[in-house]
Amino acid sequence: RPLTDATIEKFKLGYAPAQRTGLLSFMRSKNISNQALLDTGLIIKNDRGELYDRFRGRVMFPIADVHGRIIAFGGRIIGDGQPKYLNSPETALFKKGEILYNEHLARPAAFKSGKLVVTEGYMDVIALDQAGIHTAVAPLGTAITAEHIKRLWHITKEPTMCLDGDTAGRNAMKKASYLCLPTLQPGYTLKFAFLPEGLDPDDVIQHHGKEKIREILKRSIPLSEALWQIEYGKSDTSTPEKRSDLSLRIKTLLQDIQHPDVRKYFSDYYYGQKLPSLRQQKNTTNKKKQPSQRLSNLNNFSEIDLTTCQGCEIVLILTILNFPQLLAKEDVKETMDNIPFLQTNLDKLYGAILDAWEQNNAVDKITLIHALENLGFKTDIDRLYKLKLGFFTNHIQDMKSALLGF
């Protein structure tokens, strides 16, 4: 990790020697009692009554309380070994479900800017800070808790959770979304930003630059949209009874919101906008004349006849994926909206493209694809981009010209 000396000094990073009793011996020389070391979790007593250091052969991350006083440590092992990260145990000073790493340093900047970023670990916080984002914090060795959320809201009304774009990240969004509902107040909420799958903030900064991480944070989605993605994403809404099941789940979620005004406006959003637009979309889908082969079952794309509906639909979607700016042309968008895609996966993918376009300002190819992956369409996009693009290139350009001709 390319940390500067200034960053190492700011976060007081250190090292625990790979010795069984290095700290214990040093503390004894300073007349610190064994019991004090046990109480703070710095040493361990085994079943035989032997005392030894908890942290050995690890890079050390001091953990401070809100006043900057060191109350615990985290250690990252050097080389192979488990656990990779080790935290101090809970003590009278250190409650994992309440403490946020770097809160004491992030608070002043967050108060000033109104922005706060919640990451997954120490190095995420440190990488963001070194990149100029001084408002990052992280929970410590535990998932986000209700107490953490309260602490975040004491700092700013709209903290942004920066999560991995994988299943674990989506699960973290789900947990935090459900967890905050009972305590929502007017103006207080959570936002969610997702990193490209397999990358942490440091990877993004090192390979794509500081502006890329800022762009990802800027594209965060609000709590209301996160909840919709969670519930709609696990739904088959092809029939009225299944859509009613989605409606019931939304209603159950709303019951968790205690504040009446907040609950009302969430209800207006889902029942006034989201669910009606879903019904309209399904009404269009129901006009299809015949079922067709799903995209997931198309194996030999080079044999697709581009004069068929199946071939044209694929070229049309690839054109929009490559040139999403076409949707800014009102006639193009209106024409696209009136096309009843016969291939189920493409129909859903185009609906997601519209959502990404309208809600994430996905006006370029990279931003659009990233937003679609966050919406759960990575597999479909990967299948499309495994096509023999040389075979489709001329047709995509022809389709782009035709759309611009409206």
C-alpha positions as a printed NumPy array, in Angstrom:
array([[  0.   ,   0.   ,   0.   ],
       [  1.592,   3.292,  -1.077],
       [  1.028,   5.184,   2.165],
       [  2.923,   8.414,   2.701],
       [  4.88 ,   9.189,   5.86 ],
       [  2.331,  11.9  ,   6.648],
       [ -0.533,   9.375,   6.469],
       [  1.331,   6.863,   8.649],
       [  1.935,   9.597,  11.209],
       [ -1.644,  10.912,  11.075],
       [ -3.174,   7.502,  11.782],
       [ -0.357,   6.495,  14.177],
       [  0.259,   3.226,  12.364],
       [  2.753,   0.915,  14.031],
       [  3.952,  -2.649,  14.376],
       [  3.632,  -5.413,  16.965],
       [  6.806,  -7.567,  16.924],
       [  6.428, -11.273,  16.234],
       [  7.272, -12.159,  19.838],
       [  5.084, -14.1  ,  22.233],
       [  5.676, -11.802,  25.223],
       [  7.294,  -8.683,  23.734],
       [  4.598,  -6.268,  24.918],
       [  4.08 ,  -8.114,  28.194],
       [  7.784,  -7.833,  29.089],
       [  7.907,  -4.158,  28.123],
       [  4.83 ,  -3.292,  30.182],
       [  6.174,  -5.118,  33.203],
       [  9.312,  -2.967,  32.956],
       [  6.978,   0.041,  33.217],
       [  5.271,  -1.455,  36.321],
       [  1.951,  -1.996,  34.461],
       [  0.056,  -4.825,  36.162],
       [ -0.958,  -8.016,  34.394],
       [ -4.573,  -7.376,  35.351],
       [ -4.574,  -3.965,  33.658],
       [ -3.247,  -5.559,  30.48 ],
       [ -5.904,  -8.282,  30.659],
       [ -8.641,  -5.708,  31.25 ],
       [ -7.644,  -3.752,  28.145],
       [ -7.363,  -6.895,  26.033],
       [ -3.694,  -6.415,  25.196],
       [ -2.656,  -9.775,  26.614],
       [ -4.349, -13.159,  26.839],
       [ -4.306, -15.855,  29.559],
       [ -4.609, -19.442,  28.299],
       [ -6.049, -22.478,  30.093],
       [ -2.682, -23.185,  31.691],
       [ -2.54 , -19.694,  33.174],
       [  0.173, -18.523,  30.783],
       [  0.157, -14.892,  29.668],
       [  1.088, -13.797,  26.13 ],
       [  0.585, -10.869,  23.739],
       [ -2.665, -10.691,  21.775],
       [ -1.045,  -8.887,  18.813],
       [  2.067, -10.457,  17.294],
       [  3.652,  -9.843,  13.884],
       [  0.994,  -7.352,  12.833],
       [  0.716,  -3.832,  11.445],
       [ -1.165,  -1.956,  14.16 ],
       [ -4.057,   0.476,  13.816],
       [ -4.837,   2.415,  17.017],
       [ -8.58 ,   2.868,  17.571],
       [ -9.641,   6.109,  19.236],
       [-12.856,   7.254,  20.883],
       [-14.629,  10.425,  19.787],
       [-12.213,  12.49 ,  21.908],
       [ -9.136,  10.975,  20.262],
       [ -8.159,   8.767,  23.232],
       [ -6.781,   5.341,  22.232],
       [ -9.169,   2.678,  23.549],
       [ -8.326,  -0.38 ,  21.418],
       [ -6.256,  -1.681,  18.518],
       [ -6.665,  -3.481,  15.244],
       [ -3.88 ,  -5.56 ,  13.756],
       [ -3.285,  -6.754,  10.189],
       [ -1.08 ,  -9.84 ,   9.949],
       [  2.154,  -9.648,   7.953],
       [  2.262, -12.486,   5.432],
       [ -0.004, -15.511,   5.615],
       [ -2.067, -16.434,   8.631],
       [ -5.482, -16.163,  10.188],
       [ -7.253, -14.089,  11.14 ],
       [ -6.093, -11.541,   8.598],
       [ -7.434,  -8.702,  10.77 ],
       [ -7.671,  -8.918,  14.556],
       [ -9.339,  -6.383,  16.844],
       [ -9.136,  -5.862,  20.565],
       [-11.925,  -7.668,  22.436],
       [-14.795,  -5.722,  23.945],
       [-13.75 ,  -4.045,  27.174],
       [-15.081,  -1.409,  29.544],
       [-13.608,   1.15 ,  27.12 ],
       [-14.294,  -0.49 ,  23.761],
       [-17.796,  -1.409,  22.515],
       [-17.546,  -2.615,  18.907],
       [-21.198,  -1.931,  18.12 ],
       [-20.827,   1.73 ,  19.106],
       [-17.378,   2.835,  17.957],
       [-16.544,   4.071,  14.446],
       [-12.923,   4.009,  13.307],
       [-11.603,   7.528,  12.586],
       [-14.704,   9.286,  13.948],
       [-12.576,  11.701,  15.98 ],
       [-10.739,  12.916,  12.855],
       [-13.665,  12.773,  10.421],
       [-16.188,  14.666,  12.56 ],
       [-14.826,  18.229,  12.097],
       [-14.573,  17.88 ,   8.306],
       [-17.997,  16.192,   8.118],
       [-19.628,  18.922,  10.208],
       [-18.204,  21.474,   7.79 ],
       [-19.031,  19.687,   4.518],
       [-22.178,  17.805,   5.527],
       [-20.682,  14.677,   3.949],
       [-19.713,  11.436,   5.654],
       [-18.551,   8.195,   4.011],
       [-18.953,   4.826,   5.74 ],
       [-16.499,   2.208,   4.467],
       [-15.793,  -1.403,   5.379],
       [-12.392,  -1.21 ,   7.121],
       [ -9.287,   0.634,   8.275],
       [ -7.467,   0.685,   4.957],
       [-10.532,   1.965,   3.114],
       [-10.699,   4.924,   5.502],
       [ -6.973,   5.601,   5.224],
       [ -6.904,   5.349,   1.41 ],
       [ -9.806,   7.799,   1.11 ],
       [ -8.186,  10.215,   3.554],
       [ -4.913,  10.16 ,   1.639],
       [ -6.901,  10.84 ,  -1.56 ],
       [ -8.334,  13.999,   0.004],
       [-11.632,  12.607,   1.323],
       [-11.235,  13.327,   5.035],
       [-14.736,  12.317,   6.116],
       [-14.502,   8.51 ,   6.107],
       [-15.28 ,   6.187,   9.026],
       [-15.741,   2.423,   9.402],
       [-17.403,  -0.014,  11.819],
       [-14.965,  -2.282,  13.638],
       [-15.128,  -6.021,  13.178],
       [-18.913,  -6.05 ,  13.042],
       [-21.746,  -5.205,  10.688],
       [-23.35 ,  -1.775,  10.962],
       [-25.578,  -1.472,  14.037],
       [-28.488,   0.759,  15.022],
       [-26.135,   2.536,  17.427],
       [-23.693,   3.183,  14.584],
       [-26.482,   4.744,  12.522],
       [-27.432,   7.031,  15.41 ],
       [-23.801,   8.134,  15.688],
       [-23.663,   8.797,  11.944],
       [-26.794,  10.951,  12.137],
       [-25.267,  12.955,  14.985],
       [-22.608,  13.985,  12.48 ],
       [-24.603,  14.475,   9.268],
       [-28.137,  13.876,   8.018],
       [-27.198,  11.879,   4.914],
       [-24.149,   9.63 ,   5.397],
       [-23.108,   7.579,   2.369],
       [-22.276,   3.901,   2.746],
       [-19.509,   2.954,   0.29 ],
       [-19.841,  -0.794,  -0.294],
       [-18.327,  -3.501,  -2.452],
       [-20.348,  -4.19 ,  -5.572],
       [-20.663,  -7.906,  -4.77 ],
       [-23.208, -10.017,  -2.909],
       [-21.735,  -9.067,   0.461],
       [-22.084,  -5.396,  -0.402],
       [-25.718,  -5.823,  -1.439],
       [-26.402,  -7.705,   1.784],
       [-24.823,  -4.883,   3.775],
       [-27.112,  -2.405,   1.991],
       [-30.107,  -4.585,   2.839],
       [-29.192,  -4.831,   6.518],
       [-28.535,  -1.11 ,   6.919],
       [-31.704,  -0.179,   4.992],
       [-33.978,  -2.286,   7.168],
       [-32.136,  -1.32 ,  10.338],
       [-32.635,   2.428,   9.99 ],
       [-36.372,   2.408,   9.178],
       [-37.734,   2.571,  12.76 ],
       [-35.613,   5.623,  13.592],
       [-36.007,   7.599,  10.353],
       [-36.787,  11.259,  10.928],
       [-37.551,  14.041,   8.425],
       [-34.324,  14.875,   6.59 ],
       [-32.35 ,  11.948,   8.027],
       [-31.522,   9.064,   5.718],
       [-28.769,   6.855,   4.281],
       [-27.289,   6.803,   0.788],
       [-25.468,   3.917,  -0.886],
       [-22.55 ,   3.944,  -3.323],
       [-21.136,   0.772,  -4.851],
       [-17.585,   0.078,  -5.943],
       [-16.844,  -2.066,  -9.012],
       [-16.932,  -5.715,  -7.985],
       [-13.631,  -6.974,  -6.609],
       [-12.181,  -3.487,  -5.989],
       [-11.79 ,  -1.604,  -2.727],
       [-11.399,   2.195,  -2.489],
       [ -7.606,   1.953,  -2.63 ],
       [ -7.768,  -0.176,  -5.808],
       [-10.089,   2.367,  -7.44 ],
       [ -7.829,   5.271,  -6.483],
       [ -4.603,   3.547,  -7.59 ],
       [ -5.92 ,   2.243, -10.915],
       [ -8.543,   4.822, -11.892],
       [ -7.57 ,   7.978, -10.007],
       [ -9.011,  10.07 ,  -7.2  ],
       [-11.762,  11.555,  -9.336],
       [-13.191,   8.106, -10.034],
       [-13.873,   7.435,  -6.35 ],
       [-15.49 ,  10.867,  -6.063],
       [-17.641,  10.06 ,  -9.093],
       [-18.75 ,   6.771,  -7.495],
       [-19.717,   8.56 ,  -4.282],
       [-21.583,  11.219,  -6.274],
       [-23.664,   8.491,  -7.958],
       [-24.954,   7.138,  -4.643],
       [-28.585,   6.063,  -4.516],
       [-31.054,   7.186,  -1.797],
       [-32.563,   4.879,   0.806],
       [-35.943,   4.827,  -0.947],
       [-34.363,   3.507,  -4.155],
       [-32.199,   1.018,  -2.236],
       [-35.284,  -0.498,  -0.608],
       [-37.02 ,  -0.695,  -3.984],
       [-34.02 ,  -2.48 ,  -5.52 ],
       [-33.97 ,  -4.96 ,  -2.634],
       [-37.66 ,  -5.822,  -2.871],
       [-38.142,  -5.551,  -6.637],
       [-34.839,  -7.297,  -7.338],
       [-35.992, -10.506,  -5.667],
       [-39.416, -10.439,  -7.318],
       [-41.002, -12.182, -10.255],
       [-43.616,  -9.587, -11.183],
       [-44.92 , -11.29 , -14.306],
       [-48.437, -11.867, -12.921],
       [-50.914,  -9.696, -10.979],
       [-50.724, -11.934,  -7.909],
       [-46.928, -11.729,  -7.847],
       [-47.049,  -7.963,  -8.218],
       [-49.506,  -7.861,  -5.331],
       [-46.964,  -9.822,  -3.27 ],
       [-44.384,  -7.118,  -3.988],
       [-46.948,  -4.497,  -2.945],
       [-47.557,  -6.351,   0.313],
       [-43.845,  -6.523,   1.096],
       [-43.539,  -2.789,   0.476],
       [-46.483,  -2.21 ,   2.807],
       [-44.8  ,  -4.302,   5.516],
       [-41.627,  -2.249,   5.172],
       [-43.56 ,   0.989,   5.51 ],
       [-45.041,  -0.22 ,   8.793],
       [-41.503,  -0.211,  10.245],
       [-41.224,   3.547,   9.68 ],
       [-42.425,   5.109,  12.918],
       [-42.51 ,   8.77 ,  11.927],
       [-45.91 ,   9.425,  10.238],
       [-44.709,  12.105,   7.8  ],
       [-41.733,  10.047,   6.639],
       [-43.95 ,   6.989,   6.257],
       [-46.456,   9.008,   4.198],
       [-43.885,  10.274,   1.723],
       [-42.285,   6.845,   1.334],
       [-45.775,   5.469,   0.679],
       [-46.452,   8.177,  -1.909],
       [-43.197,   7.293,  -3.669],
       [-43.857,   3.561,  -3.887],
       [-47.63 ,   3.584,  -4.446],
       [-47.74 ,   6.791,  -6.444],
       [-44.712,   6.237,  -8.706],
       [-42.898,   2.914,  -8.508],
       [-45.732,   0.399,  -8.445],
       [-47.899,   2.244, -11.04 ],
       [-44.938,   2.446, -13.447],
       [-44.407,  -1.279, -12.93 ],
       [-48.026,  -1.984, -13.85 ],
       [-47.677,   0.158, -16.961],
       [-44.532,  -1.686, -17.953],
       [-46.236,  -5.053, -17.428],
       [-49.262,  -3.988, -19.465],
       [-46.925,  -3.307, -22.366],
       [-45.197,  -6.627, -21.822],
       [-48.514,  -8.488, -21.845],
       [-49.138,  -7.318, -25.424],
       [-46.478,  -9.707, -26.673],
       [-47.81 , -12.153, -29.194],
       [-45.605, -15.114, -28.398],
       [-43.003, -16.319, -25.925],
       [-39.434, -16.275, -27.121],
       [-36.137, -17.836, -26.222],
       [-34.476, -16.141, -23.259],
       [-31.152, -14.371, -23.717],
       [-29.554, -16.783, -21.243],
       [-30.275, -19.651, -23.645],
       [-28.681, -18.044, -26.698],
       [-25.343, -19.758, -27.11 ],
       [-24.233, -19.172, -30.697],
       [-24.775, -15.489, -31.347],
       [-22.879, -15.555, -34.63 ],
       [-25.764, -17.477, -36.176],
       [-28.452, -14.923, -35.227],
       [-30.354, -13.581, -38.193],
       [-30.327,  -9.818, -37.763],
       [-33.458,  -9.486, -39.84 ],
       [-35.449, -11.246, -37.107],
       [-36.933,  -9.53 , -34.041],
       [-34.497, -11.49 , -31.901],
       [-31.45 , -10.149, -33.746],
       [-32.762,  -6.583, -33.972],
       [-33.515,  -6.451, -30.244],
       [-29.949,  -7.476, -29.376],
       [-28.479,  -4.859, -31.712],
       [-30.841,  -2.228, -30.285],
       [-29.841,  -2.924, -26.681],
       [-26.131,  -3.036, -27.58 ],
       [-26.537,   0.315, -29.334],
       [-28.05 ,   1.937, -26.23 ],
       [-25.413,   0.334, -23.979],
       [-22.643,   1.759, -26.156],
       [-24.321,   5.138, -26.793],
       [-26.627,   5.909, -23.806],
       [-26.53 ,   9.594, -24.754],
       [-29.068,   8.685, -27.457],
       [-31.714,   8.595, -24.72 ],
       [-31.295,  12.352, -24.292],
       [-33.051,  12.724, -27.645],
       [-36.741,  12.802, -26.794],
       [-37.91 ,  11.088, -30.002],
       [-35.428,   8.255, -29.478],
       [-36.522,   7.64 , -25.918],
       [-40.208,   7.716, -26.897],
       [-39.572,   5.236, -29.7  ],
       [-37.605,   2.913, -27.388],
       [-40.311,   3.076, -24.724],
       [-42.902,   1.846, -27.21 ],
       [-40.931,  -1.248, -28.258],
       [-42.332,  -4.431, -26.634],
       [-39.15 ,  -6.538, -26.396],
       [-39.956, -10.18 , -27.049],
       [-36.929, -11.454, -25.111],
       [-37.731, -11.343, -21.406],
       [-34.189, -10.586, -20.217],
       [-33.809,  -7.738, -22.701],
       [-37.163,  -6.301, -21.636],
       [-36.019,  -6.212, -18.003],
       [-32.579,  -4.91 , -18.986],
       [-34.07 ,  -2.007, -20.941],
       [-36.254,  -1.115, -17.95 ],
       [-33.125,  -1.057, -15.804],
       [-31.345,   1.108, -18.398],
       [-34.121,   3.681, -18.081],
       [-33.9  ,   3.582, -14.274],
       [-30.112,   4.046, -14.408],
       [-30.472,   6.855, -16.948],
       [-33.027,   8.771, -14.901],
       [-31.79 ,   8.144, -11.364],
       [-28.005,   7.842, -11.744],
       [-27.478,  10.316, -14.578],
       [-25.861,   7.457, -16.53 ],
       [-25.061,   9.491, -19.63 ],
       [-21.912,   7.615, -20.637],
       [-21.195,   3.954, -21.304],
       [-18.986,   3.288, -18.258],
       [-21.359,   4.962, -15.815],
       [-24.377,   3.179, -17.295],
       [-22.814,  -0.287, -17.186],
       [-21.586,   0.259, -13.625],
       [-25.095,   1.314, -12.55 ],
       [-26.636,  -1.718, -14.276],
       [-24.195,  -4.065, -12.558],
       [-25.225,  -2.542,  -9.235],
       [-28.842,  -3.284, -10.167],
       [-28.015,  -6.977, -10.624],
       [-27.672,  -7.151, -14.419],
       [-23.961,  -8.021, -14.578],
       [-24.599, -11.538, -15.928],
       [-26.821, -10.272, -18.751],
       [-24.319,  -7.577, -19.71 ],
       [-21.45 , -10.069, -19.661],
       [-23.419, -12.319, -22.025],
       [-24.048,  -9.445, -24.403],
       [-20.392,  -8.429, -24.448],
       [-19.31 , -11.985, -25.147],
       [-20.924, -11.596, -28.57 ],
       [-18.696, -11.481, -31.596],
       [-18.792,  -7.694, -31.651],
       [-17.094,  -7.514, -35.024],
       [-20.155,  -9.264, -36.369],
       [-22.448,  -6.659, -34.814],
       [-20.353,  -3.473, -35.154],
       [-21.683,  -2.281, -38.505],
       [-25.246,  -3.003, -37.447],
       [-24.773,  -1.061, -34.189],
       [-23.463,   1.933, -36.126],
       [-26.384,   1.651, -38.574],
       [-28.827,   1.503, -35.649],
       [-27.217,   4.555, -34.036],
       [-27.542,   6.501, -37.301],
       [-31.16 ,   5.412, -37.668],
       [-32.035,   6.536, -34.142],
       [-30.302,   9.883, -34.644],
       [-32.352,  10.305, -37.797],
       [-35.624,  10.646, -35.835]])
